[in-house]
mmCIF file of N, CA and C in Angstrom:
data_model
loop_
_atom_site.group_PDB
_atom_site.id
_atom_site.type_symbol
_atom_site.label_atom_id
_atom_site.label_comp_id
_atom_site.label_asym_id
_atom_site.label_seq_id
_atom_site.Cartn_x
_atom_site.Cartn_y
_atom_site.Cartn_z
ATOM 1 N N UNK A 1 -14.969 -26.315 -26.715
ATOM 2 C CA UNK A 1 -13.652 -25.689 -26.683
ATOM 3 C C UNK A 1 -13.787 -24.332 -25.986
ATOM 4 N N UNK A 2 -12.833 -24.025 -25.162
ATOM 5 C CA UNK A 2 -12.844 -22.756 -24.463
ATOM 6 C C UNK A 2 -12.530 -21.604 -25.414
ATOM 7 N N UNK A 3 -13.024 -20.452 -25.066
ATOM 8 C CA UNK A 3 -12.900 -19.284 -25.935
ATOM 9 C C UNK A 3 -11.438 -18.970 -26.250
ATOM 10 N N UNK A 4 -10.588 -18.919 -25.230
ATOM 11 C CA UNK A 4 -9.199 -18.513 -25.464
ATOM 12 C C UNK A 4 -8.414 -19.567 -26.230
ATOM 13 N N UNK A 5 -8.807 -20.822 -26.094
ATOM 14 C CA UNK A 5 -8.172 -21.851 -26.914
ATOM 15 C C UNK A 5 -8.530 -21.628 -28.380
ATOM 16 N N UNK A 6 -9.781 -21.245 -28.629
ATOM 17 C CA UNK A 6 -10.202 -20.963 -29.999
ATOM 18 C C UNK A 6 -9.448 -19.762 -30.556
ATOM 19 N N UNK A 7 -9.266 -18.734 -29.742
ATOM 20 C CA UNK A 7 -8.518 -17.557 -30.184
ATOM 21 C C UNK A 7 -7.071 -17.929 -30.483
ATOM 22 N N UNK A 8 -6.467 -18.727 -29.605
ATOM 23 C CA UNK A 8 -5.085 -19.167 -29.819
ATOM 24 C C UNK A 8 -4.975 -19.968 -31.110
ATOM 25 N N UNK A 9 -5.899 -20.876 -31.315
ATOM 26 C CA UNK A 9 -5.857 -21.693 -32.532
ATOM 27 C C UNK A 9 -6.052 -20.843 -33.775
ATOM 28 N N UNK A 10 -6.946 -19.883 -33.691
ATOM 29 C CA UNK A 10 -7.169 -18.974 -34.821
ATOM 30 C C UNK A 10 -5.885 -18.212 -35.150
ATOM 31 N N UNK A 11 -5.243 -17.682 -34.119
ATOM 32 C CA UNK A 11 -3.991 -16.954 -34.317
ATOM 33 C C UNK A 11 -2.929 -17.874 -34.910
ATOM 34 N N UNK A 12 -2.825 -19.068 -34.342
ATOM 35 C CA UNK A 12 -1.804 -20.011 -34.797
ATOM 36 C C UNK A 12 -2.033 -20.397 -36.254
ATOM 37 N N UNK A 13 -3.269 -20.674 -36.605
ATOM 38 C CA UNK A 13 -3.569 -21.085 -37.977
ATOM 39 C C UNK A 13 -3.370 -19.941 -38.966
ATOM 40 N N UNK A 14 -3.652 -18.712 -38.530
ATOM 41 C CA UNK A 14 -3.547 -17.568 -39.432
ATOM 42 C C UNK A 14 -2.107 -17.100 -39.607
ATOM 43 N N UNK A 15 -1.315 -17.090 -38.515
ATOM 44 C CA UNK A 15 0.008 -16.477 -38.548
ATOM 45 C C UNK A 15 1.151 -17.457 -38.320
ATOM 46 N N UNK A 16 0.914 -18.738 -38.377
ATOM 47 C CA UNK A 16 1.954 -19.716 -38.074
ATOM 48 C C UNK A 16 3.141 -19.600 -39.026
ATOM 49 N N UNK A 17 2.892 -19.202 -40.245
ATOM 50 C CA UNK A 17 3.995 -19.082 -41.203
ATOM 51 C C UNK A 17 4.891 -17.886 -40.879
ATOM 52 N N UNK A 18 4.293 -16.829 -40.300
ATOM 53 C CA UNK A 18 5.029 -15.606 -40.044
ATOM 54 C C UNK A 18 5.800 -15.633 -38.722
ATOM 55 N N UNK A 19 5.274 -16.327 -37.719
ATOM 56 C CA UNK A 19 5.886 -16.332 -36.393
ATOM 57 C C UNK A 19 6.270 -17.753 -36.005
ATOM 58 N N UNK A 20 7.493 -17.897 -35.581
ATOM 59 C CA UNK A 20 7.903 -19.215 -35.095
ATOM 60 C C UNK A 20 7.748 -19.234 -33.580
ATOM 61 N N UNK A 21 6.718 -19.855 -33.116
ATOM 62 C CA UNK A 21 6.496 -19.955 -31.684
ATOM 63 C C UNK A 21 5.836 -21.294 -31.402
ATOM 64 N N UNK A 22 5.915 -21.689 -30.154
ATOM 65 C CA UNK A 22 5.202 -22.899 -29.745
ATOM 66 C C UNK A 22 4.394 -22.574 -28.509
ATOM 67 N N UNK A 23 3.227 -23.136 -28.438
ATOM 68 C CA UNK A 23 2.340 -22.866 -27.318
ATOM 69 C C UNK A 23 2.731 -23.747 -26.133
ATOM 70 N N UNK A 24 2.804 -23.125 -24.963
ATOM 71 C CA UNK A 24 3.072 -23.879 -23.739
ATOM 72 C C UNK A 24 2.423 -23.164 -22.567
ATOM 73 N N UNK A 25 2.114 -23.895 -21.534
ATOM 74 C CA UNK A 25 1.571 -23.292 -20.325
ATOM 75 C C UNK A 25 2.668 -23.057 -19.300
ATOM 76 N N UNK A 26 3.878 -23.479 -19.596
ATOM 77 C CA UNK A 26 5.000 -23.304 -18.688
ATOM 78 C C UNK A 26 5.543 -21.890 -18.820
ATOM 79 N N UNK A 27 5.708 -21.225 -17.697
ATOM 80 C CA UNK A 27 6.233 -19.863 -17.718
ATOM 81 C C UNK A 27 7.627 -19.865 -17.132
ATOM 82 N N UNK A 28 8.537 -19.241 -17.824
ATOM 83 C CA UNK A 28 9.918 -19.177 -17.360
ATOM 84 C C UNK A 28 10.428 -17.767 -17.598
ATOM 85 N N UNK A 29 10.880 -17.128 -16.537
ATOM 86 C CA UNK A 29 11.431 -15.783 -16.627
ATOM 87 C C UNK A 29 12.863 -15.841 -16.102
ATOM 88 N N UNK A 30 13.837 -16.093 -16.962
ATOM 89 C CA UNK A 30 15.204 -16.310 -16.489
ATOM 90 C C UNK A 30 15.879 -15.082 -15.886
ATOM 91 N N UNK A 31 15.438 -13.876 -16.250
ATOM 92 C CA UNK A 31 16.092 -12.673 -15.741
ATOM 93 C C UNK A 31 15.647 -12.299 -14.332
ATOM 94 N N UNK A 32 14.517 -12.822 -13.887
ATOM 95 C CA UNK A 32 14.007 -12.478 -12.565
ATOM 96 C C UNK A 32 14.529 -13.459 -11.522
ATOM 97 N N UNK A 33 14.948 -12.944 -10.368
ATOM 98 C CA UNK A 33 15.430 -13.851 -9.323
ATOM 99 C C UNK A 33 14.283 -14.692 -8.768
ATOM 100 N N UNK A 34 14.581 -15.934 -8.481
ATOM 101 C CA UNK A 34 13.575 -16.836 -7.934
ATOM 102 C C UNK A 34 13.467 -16.613 -6.435
ATOM 103 N N UNK A 35 12.265 -16.367 -5.951
ATOM 104 C CA UNK A 35 12.028 -16.141 -4.532
ATOM 105 C C UNK A 35 11.273 -17.343 -3.982
ATOM 106 N N UNK A 36 11.877 -17.984 -3.015
ATOM 107 C CA UNK A 36 11.221 -19.129 -2.391
ATOM 108 C C UNK A 36 10.131 -18.633 -1.448
ATOM 109 N N UNK A 37 9.216 -19.520 -1.108
ATOM 110 C CA UNK A 37 8.128 -19.153 -0.202
ATOM 111 C C UNK A 37 8.657 -18.717 1.154
ATOM 112 N N UNK A 38 9.726 -19.344 1.615
ATOM 113 C CA UNK A 38 10.264 -19.006 2.933
ATOM 114 C C UNK A 38 10.959 -17.649 2.934
ATOM 115 N N UNK A 39 11.326 -17.142 1.755
ATOM 116 C CA UNK A 39 12.017 -15.871 1.654
ATOM 117 C C UNK A 39 11.066 -14.708 1.374
ATOM 118 N N UNK A 40 9.768 -14.932 1.473
ATOM 119 C CA UNK A 40 8.818 -13.871 1.173
ATOM 120 C C UNK A 40 8.958 -12.742 2.192
ATOM 121 N N UNK A 41 8.524 -11.575 1.788
ATOM 122 C CA UNK A 41 8.665 -10.378 2.608
ATOM 123 C C UNK A 41 7.701 -10.447 3.786
ATOM 124 N N UNK A 42 8.219 -10.203 4.976
ATOM 125 C CA UNK A 42 7.382 -10.212 6.166
ATOM 126 C C UNK A 42 6.946 -8.784 6.448
ATOM 127 N N UNK A 43 5.659 -8.606 6.570
ATOM 128 C CA UNK A 43 5.131 -7.281 6.857
ATOM 129 C C UNK A 43 5.324 -6.955 8.321
ATOM 130 N N UNK A 44 5.571 -5.701 8.574
ATOM 131 C CA UNK A 44 5.822 -5.236 9.931
ATOM 132 C C UNK A 44 4.509 -5.018 10.669
ATOM 133 N N UNK A 45 4.540 -5.226 11.978
ATOM 134 C CA UNK A 45 3.392 -4.910 12.821
ATOM 135 C C UNK A 45 3.835 -3.868 13.843
ATOM 136 N N UNK A 46 2.885 -3.059 14.272
ATOM 137 C CA UNK A 46 3.163 -1.976 15.214
ATOM 138 C C UNK A 46 2.363 -2.238 16.483
ATOM 139 N N UNK A 47 3.059 -2.487 17.577
ATOM 140 C CA UNK A 47 2.418 -2.841 18.838
ATOM 141 C C UNK A 47 1.853 -1.613 19.543
ATOM 142 N N UNK A 48 0.686 -1.796 20.156
ATOM 143 C CA UNK A 48 0.069 -0.752 20.959
ATOM 144 C C UNK A 48 -0.300 -1.282 22.343
ATOM 145 N N UNK A 49 0.339 -2.403 22.739
ATOM 146 C CA UNK A 49 0.155 -2.946 24.085
ATOM 147 C C UNK A 49 1.384 -3.765 24.444
ATOM 148 N N UNK A 50 1.607 -3.932 25.734
ATOM 149 C CA UNK A 50 2.775 -4.679 26.184
ATOM 150 C C UNK A 50 2.652 -6.175 25.892
ATOM 151 N N UNK A 51 1.441 -6.699 25.961
ATOM 152 C CA UNK A 51 1.263 -8.136 25.753
ATOM 153 C C UNK A 51 1.231 -8.528 24.277
ATOM 154 N N UNK A 52 1.222 -7.569 23.361
ATOM 155 C CA UNK A 52 1.264 -7.846 21.932
ATOM 156 C C UNK A 52 -0.084 -8.188 21.328
ATOM 157 N N UNK A 53 -1.158 -8.085 22.086
ATOM 158 C CA UNK A 53 -2.485 -8.416 21.560
ATOM 159 C C UNK A 53 -3.107 -7.275 20.774
ATOM 160 N N UNK A 54 -2.676 -6.069 21.037
ATOM 161 C CA UNK A 54 -3.215 -4.902 20.354
ATOM 162 C C UNK A 54 -2.126 -4.348 19.429
ATOM 163 N N UNK A 55 -2.331 -4.501 18.142
ATOM 164 C CA UNK A 55 -1.316 -4.086 17.174
ATOM 165 C C UNK A 55 -1.985 -3.631 15.884
ATOM 166 N N UNK A 56 -1.202 -2.959 15.052
ATOM 167 C CA UNK A 56 -1.653 -2.556 13.720
ATOM 168 C C UNK A 56 -0.791 -3.263 12.691
ATOM 169 N N UNK A 57 -1.421 -3.730 11.628
ATOM 170 C CA UNK A 57 -0.651 -4.305 10.529
ATOM 171 C C UNK A 57 -0.035 -3.166 9.724
ATOM 172 N N UNK A 58 0.804 -3.507 8.772
ATOM 173 C CA UNK A 58 1.475 -2.483 7.968
ATOM 174 C C UNK A 58 0.466 -1.615 7.221
ATOM 175 N N UNK A 59 -0.526 -2.209 6.599
ATOM 176 C CA UNK A 59 -1.508 -1.442 5.836
ATOM 177 C C UNK A 59 -2.390 -0.599 6.748
ATOM 178 N N UNK A 60 -2.778 -1.144 7.891
ATOM 179 C CA UNK A 60 -3.570 -0.368 8.836
ATOM 180 C C UNK A 60 -2.768 0.834 9.331
ATOM 181 N N UNK A 61 -1.499 0.605 9.600
ATOM 182 C CA UNK A 61 -0.634 1.689 10.077
ATOM 183 C C UNK A 61 -0.476 2.763 9.006
ATOM 184 N N UNK A 62 -0.330 2.346 7.754
ATOM 185 C CA UNK A 62 -0.215 3.313 6.663
ATOM 186 C C UNK A 62 -1.456 4.200 6.590
ATOM 187 N N UNK A 63 -2.624 3.594 6.728
ATOM 188 C CA UNK A 63 -3.878 4.363 6.690
ATOM 189 C C UNK A 63 -3.954 5.334 7.860
ATOM 190 N N UNK A 64 -3.615 4.869 9.050
ATOM 191 C CA UNK A 64 -3.683 5.723 10.238
ATOM 192 C C UNK A 64 -2.703 6.889 10.123
ATOM 193 N N UNK A 65 -1.527 6.641 9.571
ATOM 194 C CA UNK A 65 -0.512 7.691 9.428
ATOM 195 C C UNK A 65 -1.086 8.897 8.687
ATOM 196 N N UNK A 66 -1.763 8.657 7.569
ATOM 197 C CA UNK A 66 -2.300 9.770 6.788
ATOM 198 C C UNK A 66 -3.537 10.374 7.433
ATOM 199 N N UNK A 67 -4.342 9.551 8.095
ATOM 200 C CA UNK A 67 -5.528 10.083 8.767
ATOM 201 C C UNK A 67 -5.144 10.966 9.946
ATOM 202 N N UNK A 68 -4.065 10.625 10.648
ATOM 203 C CA UNK A 68 -3.591 11.445 11.765
ATOM 204 C C UNK A 68 -3.112 12.801 11.256
ATOM 205 N N UNK A 69 -2.589 12.833 10.060
ATOM 206 C CA UNK A 69 -2.134 14.094 9.476
ATOM 207 C C UNK A 69 -3.290 14.979 9.019
ATOM 208 N N UNK A 70 -4.515 14.475 9.129
ATOM 209 C CA UNK A 70 -5.675 15.276 8.765
ATOM 210 C C UNK A 70 -6.182 15.048 7.359
ATOM 211 N N UNK A 71 -5.658 14.054 6.673
ATOM 212 C CA UNK A 71 -6.120 13.771 5.314
ATOM 213 C C UNK A 71 -7.458 13.034 5.371
ATOM 214 N N UNK A 72 -8.240 13.194 4.340
ATOM 215 C CA UNK A 72 -9.515 12.505 4.253
ATOM 216 C C UNK A 72 -9.292 11.063 3.804
ATOM 217 N N UNK A 73 -10.334 10.288 3.855
ATOM 218 C CA UNK A 73 -10.230 8.893 3.404
ATOM 219 C C UNK A 73 -9.880 8.841 1.930
ATOM 220 N N UNK A 74 -10.465 9.734 1.145
ATOM 221 C CA UNK A 74 -10.181 9.774 -0.296
ATOM 222 C C UNK A 74 -8.717 10.141 -0.556
ATOM 223 N N UNK A 75 -8.192 11.142 0.160
ATOM 224 C CA UNK A 75 -6.787 11.535 -0.004
ATOM 225 C C UNK A 75 -5.846 10.421 0.442
ATOM 226 N N UNK A 76 -6.211 9.746 1.525
ATOM 227 C CA UNK A 76 -5.406 8.617 2.013
ATOM 228 C C UNK A 76 -5.364 7.515 0.973
ATOM 229 N N UNK A 77 -6.510 7.238 0.370
ATOM 230 C CA UNK A 77 -6.575 6.210 -0.668
ATOM 231 C C UNK A 77 -5.689 6.574 -1.858
ATOM 232 N N UNK A 78 -5.688 7.829 -2.251
ATOM 233 C CA UNK A 78 -4.842 8.263 -3.366
ATOM 234 C C UNK A 78 -3.364 8.130 -3.023
ATOM 235 N N UNK A 79 -2.997 8.467 -1.795
ATOM 236 C CA UNK A 79 -1.591 8.365 -1.368
ATOM 237 C C UNK A 79 -1.113 6.918 -1.375
ATOM 238 N N UNK A 80 -1.978 6.001 -0.952
ATOM 239 C CA UNK A 80 -1.594 4.596 -0.822
ATOM 240 C C UNK A 80 -1.939 3.760 -2.051
ATOM 241 N N UNK A 81 -2.494 4.395 -3.074
ATOM 242 C CA UNK A 81 -2.911 3.718 -4.296
ATOM 243 C C UNK A 81 -3.917 2.609 -4.000
ATOM 244 N N UNK A 82 -4.891 2.928 -3.160
ATOM 245 C CA UNK A 82 -5.969 2.011 -2.799
ATOM 246 C C UNK A 82 -7.290 2.670 -3.170
ATOM 247 N N UNK A 83 -8.352 1.907 -3.079
ATOM 248 C CA UNK A 83 -9.673 2.515 -3.259
ATOM 249 C C UNK A 83 -10.130 3.079 -1.916
ATOM 250 N N UNK A 84 -10.982 4.099 -1.938
ATOM 251 C CA UNK A 84 -11.492 4.639 -0.669
ATOM 252 C C UNK A 84 -12.223 3.583 0.159
ATOM 253 N N UNK A 85 -12.879 2.649 -0.507
ATOM 254 C CA UNK A 85 -13.585 1.584 0.209
ATOM 255 C C UNK A 85 -12.604 0.689 0.969
ATOM 256 N N UNK A 86 -11.442 0.455 0.417
ATOM 257 C CA UNK A 86 -10.426 -0.359 1.095
ATOM 258 C C UNK A 86 -9.917 0.356 2.338
ATOM 259 N N UNK A 87 -9.709 1.658 2.231
ATOM 260 C CA UNK A 87 -9.275 2.440 3.390
ATOM 261 C C UNK A 87 -10.358 2.405 4.468
ATOM 262 N N UNK A 88 -11.623 2.503 4.061
ATOM 263 C CA UNK A 88 -12.724 2.406 5.026
ATOM 264 C C UNK A 88 -12.736 1.040 5.704
ATOM 265 N N UNK A 89 -12.438 -0.006 4.948
ATOM 266 C CA UNK A 89 -12.379 -1.356 5.512
ATOM 267 C C UNK A 89 -11.292 -1.443 6.584
ATOM 268 N N UNK A 90 -10.099 -0.931 6.272
ATOM 269 C CA UNK A 90 -9.013 -0.950 7.260
ATOM 270 C C UNK A 90 -9.378 -0.118 8.484
ATOM 271 N N UNK A 91 -10.015 1.007 8.272
ATOM 272 C CA UNK A 91 -10.420 1.868 9.376
ATOM 273 C C UNK A 91 -11.446 1.168 10.273
ATOM 274 N N UNK A 92 -12.378 0.455 9.678
ATOM 275 C CA UNK A 92 -13.358 -0.293 10.466
ATOM 276 C C UNK A 92 -12.672 -1.378 11.285
ATOM 277 N N UNK A 93 -11.710 -2.055 10.686
ATOM 278 C CA UNK A 93 -10.973 -3.098 11.401
ATOM 279 C C UNK A 93 -10.211 -2.519 12.587
ATOM 280 N N UNK A 94 -9.624 -1.355 12.406
ATOM 281 C CA UNK A 94 -8.882 -0.704 13.490
ATOM 282 C C UNK A 94 -9.845 -0.273 14.591
ATOM 283 N N UNK A 95 -10.995 0.292 14.202
ATOM 284 C CA UNK A 95 -11.987 0.710 15.203
ATOM 285 C C UNK A 95 -12.459 -0.489 16.023
ATOM 286 N N UNK A 96 -12.629 -1.634 15.375
ATOM 287 C CA UNK A 96 -13.031 -2.842 16.095
ATOM 288 C C UNK A 96 -11.940 -3.311 17.059
ATOM 289 N N UNK A 97 -10.685 -3.228 16.646
ATOM 290 C CA UNK A 97 -9.582 -3.639 17.514
ATOM 291 C C UNK A 97 -9.498 -2.778 18.763
ATOM 292 N N UNK A 98 -9.674 -1.473 18.596
ATOM 293 C CA UNK A 98 -9.521 -0.532 19.701
ATOM 294 C C UNK A 98 -10.849 -0.208 20.401
ATOM 295 N N UNK A 99 -11.926 -0.859 19.980
ATOM 296 C CA UNK A 99 -13.263 -0.658 20.560
ATOM 297 C C UNK A 99 -13.683 0.814 20.575
ATOM 298 N N UNK A 100 -13.532 1.466 19.445
ATOM 299 C CA UNK A 100 -13.908 2.864 19.316
ATOM 300 C C UNK A 100 -15.067 2.982 18.330
ATOM 301 N N UNK A 101 -16.064 3.803 18.652
ATOM 302 C CA UNK A 101 -17.248 3.887 17.791
ATOM 303 C C UNK A 101 -17.059 4.712 16.516
ATOM 304 N N UNK A 102 -16.124 5.674 16.543
ATOM 305 C CA UNK A 102 -15.957 6.515 15.353
ATOM 306 C C UNK A 102 -14.489 6.900 15.160
ATOM 307 N N UNK A 103 -14.234 7.528 14.021
ATOM 308 C CA UNK A 103 -12.859 7.874 13.644
ATOM 309 C C UNK A 103 -12.251 8.908 14.591
ATOM 310 N N UNK A 104 -13.041 9.861 15.025
ATOM 311 C CA UNK A 104 -12.530 10.918 15.909
ATOM 312 C C UNK A 104 -12.036 10.328 17.228
ATOM 313 N N UNK A 105 -12.822 9.472 17.841
ATOM 314 C CA UNK A 105 -12.410 8.834 19.090
ATOM 315 C C UNK A 105 -11.210 7.917 18.886
ATOM 316 N N UNK A 106 -11.192 7.223 17.752
ATOM 317 C CA UNK A 106 -10.072 6.327 17.456
ATOM 318 C C UNK A 106 -8.766 7.094 17.353
ATOM 319 N N UNK A 107 -8.768 8.179 16.597
ATOM 320 C CA UNK A 107 -7.542 8.965 16.432
ATOM 321 C C UNK A 107 -7.106 9.578 17.756
ATOM 322 N N UNK A 108 -8.048 10.017 18.589
ATOM 323 C CA UNK A 108 -7.700 10.560 19.906
ATOM 324 C C UNK A 108 -7.089 9.472 20.788
ATOM 325 N N UNK A 109 -7.660 8.282 20.758
ATOM 326 C CA UNK A 109 -7.131 7.162 21.551
ATOM 327 C C UNK A 109 -5.716 6.803 21.103
ATOM 328 N N UNK A 110 -5.517 6.737 19.800
ATOM 329 C CA UNK A 110 -4.184 6.394 19.283
ATOM 330 C C UNK A 110 -3.157 7.465 19.638
ATOM 331 N N UNK A 111 -3.521 8.723 19.510
ATOM 332 C CA UNK A 111 -2.573 9.800 19.781
ATOM 333 C C UNK A 111 -2.248 9.908 21.263
ATOM 334 N N UNK A 112 -3.148 9.477 22.137
ATOM 335 C CA UNK A 112 -2.882 9.506 23.578
ATOM 336 C C UNK A 112 -2.158 8.262 24.067
ATOM 337 N N UNK A 113 -1.948 7.299 23.196
ATOM 338 C CA UNK A 113 -1.260 6.062 23.571
ATOM 339 C C UNK A 113 0.232 6.332 23.785
ATOM 340 N N UNK A 114 0.855 5.658 24.754
ATOM 341 C CA UNK A 114 2.299 5.836 24.957
ATOM 342 C C UNK A 114 3.139 5.272 23.806
ATOM 343 N N UNK A 115 2.535 4.444 22.967
ATOM 344 C CA UNK A 115 3.253 3.836 21.841
ATOM 345 C C UNK A 115 3.181 4.684 20.577
ATOM 346 N N UNK A 116 2.351 5.720 20.593
ATOM 347 C CA UNK A 116 2.090 6.484 19.378
ATOM 348 C C UNK A 116 3.320 7.230 18.877
ATOM 349 N N UNK A 117 4.094 7.815 19.769
ATOM 350 C CA UNK A 117 5.238 8.634 19.348
ATOM 351 C C UNK A 117 6.236 7.795 18.538
ATOM 352 N N UNK A 118 6.592 6.627 19.030
ATOM 353 C CA UNK A 118 7.530 5.750 18.307
ATOM 354 C C UNK A 118 6.911 5.268 16.994
ATOM 355 N N UNK A 119 5.641 4.939 17.040
ATOM 356 C CA UNK A 119 4.917 4.498 15.847
ATOM 357 C C UNK A 119 4.944 5.574 14.760
ATOM 358 N N UNK A 120 4.621 6.804 15.146
ATOM 359 C CA UNK A 120 4.560 7.899 14.187
ATOM 360 C C UNK A 120 5.934 8.218 13.610
ATOM 361 N N UNK A 121 6.968 8.205 14.447
ATOM 362 C CA UNK A 121 8.323 8.483 13.972
ATOM 363 C C UNK A 121 8.775 7.420 12.953
ATOM 364 N N UNK A 122 8.455 6.165 13.234
ATOM 365 C CA UNK A 122 8.835 5.087 12.299
ATOM 366 C C UNK A 122 8.179 5.278 10.953
ATOM 367 N N UNK A 123 6.885 5.536 10.947
ATOM 368 C CA UNK A 123 6.175 5.717 9.679
ATOM 369 C C UNK A 123 6.586 7.004 8.977
ATOM 370 N N UNK A 124 6.869 8.041 9.732
ATOM 371 C CA UNK A 124 7.313 9.289 9.145
ATOM 372 C C UNK A 124 8.638 9.090 8.420
ATOM 373 N N UNK A 125 9.519 8.314 9.023
ATOM 374 C CA UNK A 125 10.806 8.018 8.382
ATOM 375 C C UNK A 125 10.607 7.181 7.113
ATOM 376 N N UNK A 126 9.669 6.254 7.138
ATOM 377 C CA UNK A 126 9.411 5.413 5.960
ATOM 378 C C UNK A 126 8.863 6.229 4.800
ATOM 379 N N UNK A 127 7.909 7.123 5.073
ATOM 380 C CA UNK A 127 7.268 7.864 4.000
ATOM 381 C C UNK A 127 8.064 9.064 3.529
ATOM 382 N N UNK A 128 8.971 9.574 4.339
ATOM 383 C CA UNK A 128 9.716 10.781 3.942
ATOM 384 C C UNK A 128 11.143 10.499 3.530
ATOM 385 N N UNK A 129 11.513 9.260 3.340
ATOM 386 C CA UNK A 129 12.864 8.957 2.856
ATOM 387 C C UNK A 129 12.958 9.088 1.372
#
């Protein structure tokens, strides 16, 4: 018998007289709206090339936004409610996309891009609303 089944049975046998409940694995939350798979939220991407091959995902863009402002990886992680290791992972992925060896070169490349101004304004509006 699995541990949690034993705990459930123990609870049921001990408190069955006090609580009227029935055990089921079916979960039903009538107050919450049902979201179909096709209605799931689509994350935004930020293009950095005309052909659409060079882009940032929403999370990568969020990380870059704070790093461009001069925040450290730890501060960025606190702002986004992520671990610093996760921010480092996103940063490595971005460096690989843009073929940059380090964070300093990456941020310089992004800031010199013709797409950066629109990108930064969009994220600034999202975070400061």
